Tab-separated table of C-alpha atoms in Angstrom:
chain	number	residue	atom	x	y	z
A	99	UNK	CA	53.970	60.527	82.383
A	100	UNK	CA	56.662	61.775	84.475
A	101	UNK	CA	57.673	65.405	84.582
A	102	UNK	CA	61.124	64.845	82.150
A	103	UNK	CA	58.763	63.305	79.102
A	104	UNK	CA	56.191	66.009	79.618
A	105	UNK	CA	58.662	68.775	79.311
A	106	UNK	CA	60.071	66.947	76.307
A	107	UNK	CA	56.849	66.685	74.638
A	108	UNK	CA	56.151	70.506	75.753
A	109	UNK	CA	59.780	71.598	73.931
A	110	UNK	CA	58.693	69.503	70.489
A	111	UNK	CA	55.704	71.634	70.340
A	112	UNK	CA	56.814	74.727	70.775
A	113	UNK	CA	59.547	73.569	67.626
A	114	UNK	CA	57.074	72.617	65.760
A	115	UNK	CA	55.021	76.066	65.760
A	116	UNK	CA	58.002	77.672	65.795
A	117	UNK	CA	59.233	75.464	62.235
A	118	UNK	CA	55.486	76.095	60.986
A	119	UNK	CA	55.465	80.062	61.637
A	120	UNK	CA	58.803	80.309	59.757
A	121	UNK	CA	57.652	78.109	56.782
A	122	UNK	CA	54.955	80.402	56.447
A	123	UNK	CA	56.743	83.516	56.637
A	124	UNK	CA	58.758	81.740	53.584
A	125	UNK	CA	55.521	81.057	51.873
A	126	UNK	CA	54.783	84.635	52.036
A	127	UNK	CA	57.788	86.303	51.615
A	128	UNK	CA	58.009	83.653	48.173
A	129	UNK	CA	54.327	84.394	47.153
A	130	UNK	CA	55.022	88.232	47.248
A	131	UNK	CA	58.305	87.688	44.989
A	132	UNK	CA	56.564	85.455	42.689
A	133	UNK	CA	53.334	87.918	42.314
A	134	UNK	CA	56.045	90.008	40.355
A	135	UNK	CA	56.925	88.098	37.853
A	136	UNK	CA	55.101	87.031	35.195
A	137	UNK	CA	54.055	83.790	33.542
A	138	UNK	CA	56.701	84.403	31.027
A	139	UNK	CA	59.713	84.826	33.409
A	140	UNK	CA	59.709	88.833	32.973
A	141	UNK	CA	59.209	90.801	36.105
A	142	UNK	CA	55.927	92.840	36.347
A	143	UNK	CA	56.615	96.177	36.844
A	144	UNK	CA	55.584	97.662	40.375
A	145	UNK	CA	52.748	98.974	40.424
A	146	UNK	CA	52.225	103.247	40.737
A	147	UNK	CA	52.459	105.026	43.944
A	148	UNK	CA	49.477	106.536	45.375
A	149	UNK	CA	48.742	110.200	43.965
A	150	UNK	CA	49.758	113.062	46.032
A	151	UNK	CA	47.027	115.541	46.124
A	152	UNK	CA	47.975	119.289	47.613
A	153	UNK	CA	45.268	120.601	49.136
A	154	UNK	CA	45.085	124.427	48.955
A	155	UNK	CA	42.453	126.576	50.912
A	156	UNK	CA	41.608	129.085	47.941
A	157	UNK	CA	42.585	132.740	47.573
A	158	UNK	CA	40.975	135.233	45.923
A	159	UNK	CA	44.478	136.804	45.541
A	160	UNK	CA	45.938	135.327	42.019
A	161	UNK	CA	49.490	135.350	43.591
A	162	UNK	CA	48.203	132.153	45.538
A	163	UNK	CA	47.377	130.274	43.238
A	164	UNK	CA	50.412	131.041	41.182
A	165	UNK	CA	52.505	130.577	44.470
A	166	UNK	CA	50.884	126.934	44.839
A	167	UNK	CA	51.128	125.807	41.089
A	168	UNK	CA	54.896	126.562	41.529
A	169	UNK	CA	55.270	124.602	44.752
A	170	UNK	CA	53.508	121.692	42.741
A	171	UNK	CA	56.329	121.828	40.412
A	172	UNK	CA	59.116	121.823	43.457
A	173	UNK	CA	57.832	118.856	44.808
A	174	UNK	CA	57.344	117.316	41.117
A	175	UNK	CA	61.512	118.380	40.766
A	176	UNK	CA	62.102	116.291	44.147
A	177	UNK	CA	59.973	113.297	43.343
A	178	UNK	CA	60.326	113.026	39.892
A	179	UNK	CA	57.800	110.162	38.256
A	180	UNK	CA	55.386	110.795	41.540
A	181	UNK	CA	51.729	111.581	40.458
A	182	UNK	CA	50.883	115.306	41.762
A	183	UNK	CA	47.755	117.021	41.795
A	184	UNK	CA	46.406	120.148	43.082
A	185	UNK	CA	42.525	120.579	44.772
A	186	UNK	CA	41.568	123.737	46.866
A	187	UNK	CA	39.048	123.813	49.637
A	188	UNK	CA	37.379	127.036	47.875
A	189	UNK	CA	37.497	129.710	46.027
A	190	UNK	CA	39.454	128.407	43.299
A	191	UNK	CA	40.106	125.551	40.200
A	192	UNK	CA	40.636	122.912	40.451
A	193	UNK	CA	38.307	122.384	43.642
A	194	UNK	CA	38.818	119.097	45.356
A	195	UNK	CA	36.501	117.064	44.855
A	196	UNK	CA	36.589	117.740	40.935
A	197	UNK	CA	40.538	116.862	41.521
A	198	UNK	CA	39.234	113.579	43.327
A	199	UNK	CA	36.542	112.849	40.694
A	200	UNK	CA	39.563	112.815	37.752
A	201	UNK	CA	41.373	110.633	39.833
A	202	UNK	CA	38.663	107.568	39.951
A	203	UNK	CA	39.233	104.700	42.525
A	204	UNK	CA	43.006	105.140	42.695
A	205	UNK	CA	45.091	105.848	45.693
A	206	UNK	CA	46.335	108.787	46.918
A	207	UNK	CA	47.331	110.957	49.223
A	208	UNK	CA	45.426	114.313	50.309
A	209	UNK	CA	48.441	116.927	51.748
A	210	UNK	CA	46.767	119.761	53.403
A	211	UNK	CA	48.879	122.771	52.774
A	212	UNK	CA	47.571	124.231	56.055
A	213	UNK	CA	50.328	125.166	58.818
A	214	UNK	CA	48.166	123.667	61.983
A	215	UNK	CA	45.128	121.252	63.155
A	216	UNK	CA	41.731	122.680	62.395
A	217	UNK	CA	38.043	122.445	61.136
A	218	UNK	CA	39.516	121.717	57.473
A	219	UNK	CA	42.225	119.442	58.105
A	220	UNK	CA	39.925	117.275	60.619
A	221	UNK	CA	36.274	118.010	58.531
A	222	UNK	CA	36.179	119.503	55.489
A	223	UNK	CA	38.624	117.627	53.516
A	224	UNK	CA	38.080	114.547	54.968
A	225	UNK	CA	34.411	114.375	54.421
A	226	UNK	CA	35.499	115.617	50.413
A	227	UNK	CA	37.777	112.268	50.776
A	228	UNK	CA	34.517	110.112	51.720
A	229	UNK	CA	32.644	111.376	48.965
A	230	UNK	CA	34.841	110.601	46.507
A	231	UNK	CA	36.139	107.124	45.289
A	232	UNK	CA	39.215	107.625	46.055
A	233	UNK	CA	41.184	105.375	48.409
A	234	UNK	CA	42.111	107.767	50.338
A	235	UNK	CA	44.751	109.092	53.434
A	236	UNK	CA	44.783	112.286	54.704
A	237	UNK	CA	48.159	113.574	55.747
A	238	UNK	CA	48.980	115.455	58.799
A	239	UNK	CA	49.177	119.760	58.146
A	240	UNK	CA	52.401	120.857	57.524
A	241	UNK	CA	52.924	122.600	61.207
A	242	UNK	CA	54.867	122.453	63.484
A	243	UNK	CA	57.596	120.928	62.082
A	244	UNK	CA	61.324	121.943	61.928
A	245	UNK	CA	61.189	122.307	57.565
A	246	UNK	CA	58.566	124.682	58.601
A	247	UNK	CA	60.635	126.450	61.190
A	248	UNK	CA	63.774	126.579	57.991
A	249	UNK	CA	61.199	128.165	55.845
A	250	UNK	CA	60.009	130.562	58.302
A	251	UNK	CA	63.709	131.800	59.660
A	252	UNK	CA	64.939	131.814	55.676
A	253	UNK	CA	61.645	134.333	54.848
A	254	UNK	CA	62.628	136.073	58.261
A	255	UNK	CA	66.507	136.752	57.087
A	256	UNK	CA	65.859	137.531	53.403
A	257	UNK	CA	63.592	140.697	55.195
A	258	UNK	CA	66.737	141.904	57.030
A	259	UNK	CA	66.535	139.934	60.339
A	260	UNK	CA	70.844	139.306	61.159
A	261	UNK	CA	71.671	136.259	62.339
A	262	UNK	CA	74.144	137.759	64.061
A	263	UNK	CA	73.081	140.275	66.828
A	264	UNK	CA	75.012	142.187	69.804
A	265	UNK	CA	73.087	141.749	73.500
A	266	UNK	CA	71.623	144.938	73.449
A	267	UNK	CA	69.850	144.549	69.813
A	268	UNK	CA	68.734	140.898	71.288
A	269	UNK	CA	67.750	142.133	74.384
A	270	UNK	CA	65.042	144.843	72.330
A	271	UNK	CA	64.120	142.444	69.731
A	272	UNK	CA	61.053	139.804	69.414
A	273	UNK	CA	59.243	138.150	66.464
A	274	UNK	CA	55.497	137.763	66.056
A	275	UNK	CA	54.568	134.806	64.360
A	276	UNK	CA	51.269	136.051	62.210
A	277	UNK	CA	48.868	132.972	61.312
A	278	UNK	CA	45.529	133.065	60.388
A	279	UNK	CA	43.682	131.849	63.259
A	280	UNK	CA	41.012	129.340	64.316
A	281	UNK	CA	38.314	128.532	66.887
A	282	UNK	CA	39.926	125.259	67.291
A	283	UNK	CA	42.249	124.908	70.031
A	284	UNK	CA	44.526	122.173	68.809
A	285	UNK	CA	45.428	124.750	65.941
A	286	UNK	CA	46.521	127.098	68.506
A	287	UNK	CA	48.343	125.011	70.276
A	288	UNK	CA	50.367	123.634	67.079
A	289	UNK	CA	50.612	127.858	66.131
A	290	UNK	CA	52.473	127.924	69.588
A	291	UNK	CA	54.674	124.950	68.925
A	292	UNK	CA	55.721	126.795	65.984
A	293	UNK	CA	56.243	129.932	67.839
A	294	UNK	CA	58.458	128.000	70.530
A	295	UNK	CA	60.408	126.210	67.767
A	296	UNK	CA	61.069	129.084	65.787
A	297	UNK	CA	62.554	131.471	69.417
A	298	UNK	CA	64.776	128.283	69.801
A	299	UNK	CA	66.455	129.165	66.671
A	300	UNK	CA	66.481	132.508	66.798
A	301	UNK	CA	67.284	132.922	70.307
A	302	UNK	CA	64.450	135.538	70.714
A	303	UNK	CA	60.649	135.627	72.317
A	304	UNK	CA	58.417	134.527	69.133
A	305	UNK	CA	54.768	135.647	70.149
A	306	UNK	CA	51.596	133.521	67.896
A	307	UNK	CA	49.224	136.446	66.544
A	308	UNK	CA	46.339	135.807	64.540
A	309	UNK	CA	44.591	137.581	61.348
A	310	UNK	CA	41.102	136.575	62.427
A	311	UNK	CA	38.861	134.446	65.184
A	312	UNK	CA	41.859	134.224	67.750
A	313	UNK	CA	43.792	136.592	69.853
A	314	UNK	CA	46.130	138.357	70.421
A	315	UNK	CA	45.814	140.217	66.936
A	316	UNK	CA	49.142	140.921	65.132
A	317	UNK	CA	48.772	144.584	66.184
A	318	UNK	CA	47.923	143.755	69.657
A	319	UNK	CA	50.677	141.585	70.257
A	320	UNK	CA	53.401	143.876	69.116
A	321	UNK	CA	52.368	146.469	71.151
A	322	UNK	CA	51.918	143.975	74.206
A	323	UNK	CA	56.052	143.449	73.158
A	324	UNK	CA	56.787	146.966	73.023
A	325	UNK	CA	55.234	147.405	76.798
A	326	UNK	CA	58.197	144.816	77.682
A	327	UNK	CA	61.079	146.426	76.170
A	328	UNK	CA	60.857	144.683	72.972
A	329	UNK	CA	60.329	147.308	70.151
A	330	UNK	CA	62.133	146.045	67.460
A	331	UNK	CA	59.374	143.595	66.386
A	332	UNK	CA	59.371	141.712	63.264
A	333	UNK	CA	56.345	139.816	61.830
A	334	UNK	CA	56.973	136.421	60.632
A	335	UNK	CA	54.592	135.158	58.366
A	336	UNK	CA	53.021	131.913	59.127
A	337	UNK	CA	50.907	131.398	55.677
A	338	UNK	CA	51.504	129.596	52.423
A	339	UNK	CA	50.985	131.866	49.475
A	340	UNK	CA	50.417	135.719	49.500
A	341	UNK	CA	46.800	136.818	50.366
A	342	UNK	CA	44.492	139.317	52.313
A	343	UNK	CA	45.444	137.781	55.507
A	344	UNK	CA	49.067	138.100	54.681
A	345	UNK	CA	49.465	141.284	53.372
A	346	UNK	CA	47.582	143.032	56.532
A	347	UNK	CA	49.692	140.948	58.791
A	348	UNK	CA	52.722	142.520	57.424
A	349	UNK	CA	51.312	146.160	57.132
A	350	UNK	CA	51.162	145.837	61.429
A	351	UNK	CA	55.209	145.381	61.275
A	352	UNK	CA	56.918	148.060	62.937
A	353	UNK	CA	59.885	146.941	61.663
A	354	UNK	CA	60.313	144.357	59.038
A	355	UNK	CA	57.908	141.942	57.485
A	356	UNK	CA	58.907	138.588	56.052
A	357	UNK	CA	56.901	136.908	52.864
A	358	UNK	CA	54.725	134.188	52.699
A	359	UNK	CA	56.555	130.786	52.511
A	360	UNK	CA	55.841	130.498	49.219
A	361	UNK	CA	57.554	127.966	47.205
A	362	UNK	CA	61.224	127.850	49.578
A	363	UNK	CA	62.336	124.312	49.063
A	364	UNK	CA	61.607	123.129	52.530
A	365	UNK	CA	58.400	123.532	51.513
A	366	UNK	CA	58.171	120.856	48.840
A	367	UNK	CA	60.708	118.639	51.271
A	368	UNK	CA	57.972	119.110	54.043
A	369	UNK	CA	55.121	118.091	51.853
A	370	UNK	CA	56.735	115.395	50.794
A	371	UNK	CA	57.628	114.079	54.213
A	372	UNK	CA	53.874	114.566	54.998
A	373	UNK	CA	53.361	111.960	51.939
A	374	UNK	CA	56.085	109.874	53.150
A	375	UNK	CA	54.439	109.671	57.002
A	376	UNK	CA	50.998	108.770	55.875
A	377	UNK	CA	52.297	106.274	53.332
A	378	UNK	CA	53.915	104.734	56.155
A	379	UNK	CA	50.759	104.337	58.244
A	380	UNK	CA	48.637	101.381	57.797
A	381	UNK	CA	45.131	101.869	56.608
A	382	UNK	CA	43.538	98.564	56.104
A	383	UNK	CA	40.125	100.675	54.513
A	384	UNK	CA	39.468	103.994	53.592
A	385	UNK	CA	36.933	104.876	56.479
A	386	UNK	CA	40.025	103.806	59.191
A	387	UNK	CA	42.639	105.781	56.876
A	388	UNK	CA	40.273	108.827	56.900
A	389	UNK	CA	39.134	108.699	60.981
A	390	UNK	CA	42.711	108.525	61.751
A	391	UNK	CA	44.280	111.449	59.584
């Protein structure tokens, strides 16, 4: 065979795989289109998202759970039609796995409404997941993210921080970002991505500070920013609904104090961009979906 008729043979081939990989791309695309309609001609209607599931941690503060049943409800008014459901980690009802049990074998989504990485957002409700029949995904925590940052500067404005500030007031001022605190260091180091976003926008030093396990504490860290020259310090409040941790974060302000983030309609944008993300990863089978939340 010379080298001409071997190439030729080479080229029909490859145009045959190529013709056979597009006719079954057809066949597929067709056998998706068809799977919608019926056998009367009618079109089957699609079938229902996955649930969104918030996950709270649990207060024993009744403003939190308020706070969080109202939230449900913002991101109900910006999906409407989506299924959304409410669990907590603790401490209050509906717990999550109760939550999970109502919901059978469907899919859904599990939204931690924690602001960083941690031993709930990588154990606790993943393992709740696994027990449950439930198809599973669990979504990313809602920090750092830029919708977190809005929320955060919005809170820190409607306390009396001016977005608007002469050199000398900017020169004196800082923010300390007040967040609960882990042993975990990923969830310090997404607490200081926060922190770094948020002194972008406000064109300030934003210092993390931490309620409990981690340091600095919120009281520590505004007096390390006095000792600079910075003694017009106002706490930001890094937490979702009003609780212990909150209100003696904002009783260490020496200045002003901004509230939880509460129910601000980033909020319910962010969660539902956390949805959107996870929806948009594959996960062939639960155990995959739940190892790679």
């Amino acid at each position: 065979m010379t080298a001409t008729t071997s190439n030729t043979t080479s080229q029909s081939n490859a145009d045959l795989a190529s013709t056979a990989h597009l006719m079954t791309r057809i066949g597929d695309q067709l056998a998706s289109q068809l799977s919608l309609v019926s056998l009367n001609g009618t079109r089957r209607p699609a079938p229902p998202a996955p649930a969104l599931v918030l996950v709270a941690h649990g207060s024993r503060d009744p403003r939190a759970l308020a706070t969080v049943r109202t939230l449900m409800d913002r991101v109900r008014e910006q999906r409407p039609g989506l299924s959304v459901h409410l669990g907590h980690i603790e401490l209050n009802e509906p717990l999550l796995p109760d939550t999970l049990a109502a919901l059978g074998d469907r899919e859904a989504v599990l939204v931690p409404l924690l602001l960083s990485r941690g031993y709930h957002v990588k154990r606790d409700i993943p393992e709740m997941a696994a027990d449950s029949a439930v198809r599973a995904r669990v979504a990313a925590p809602l920090g750092p993210h830029p919708l977190l940052v809005e929320t955060l500067h919005a809170r820190l404005v409607e306390a009396g921080w001016r977005t608007r500030m002469d050199a000398e007031t900017r020169r004196t001022s800082a923010v300390v970002l007040a967040a609960a605190g882990s042993r975990d260091p990923e969830s310090r180091v997404d607490t200081g991505r926060t922190a770094h976003l948020l002194a972008e926008r406000l064109g300030v030093p934003v210092v993390p500070a931490y309620a409990t396990t981690a340091a600095p504490t919120v009281p520590d860290a505004v007096a390390a920013l006095a000792a600079r020259g910075r003694p017009r310090v106002a706490v930001a409040s890094c937490f979702t609904a009003p609780g212990r941790f909150a209100t003696e974060c904002a009783q260490a302000a020496p200045w002003i104090a901004s509230a939880p983030l509460g129910t601000h309609p980033a909020m319910a944008s962010l969660v539902l961009h956390r949805y959107d993300q996870a929806m948009a990863t594959p996960a062939a089978t639960k155990e995959r979906s739940l190892a790679t939340a």
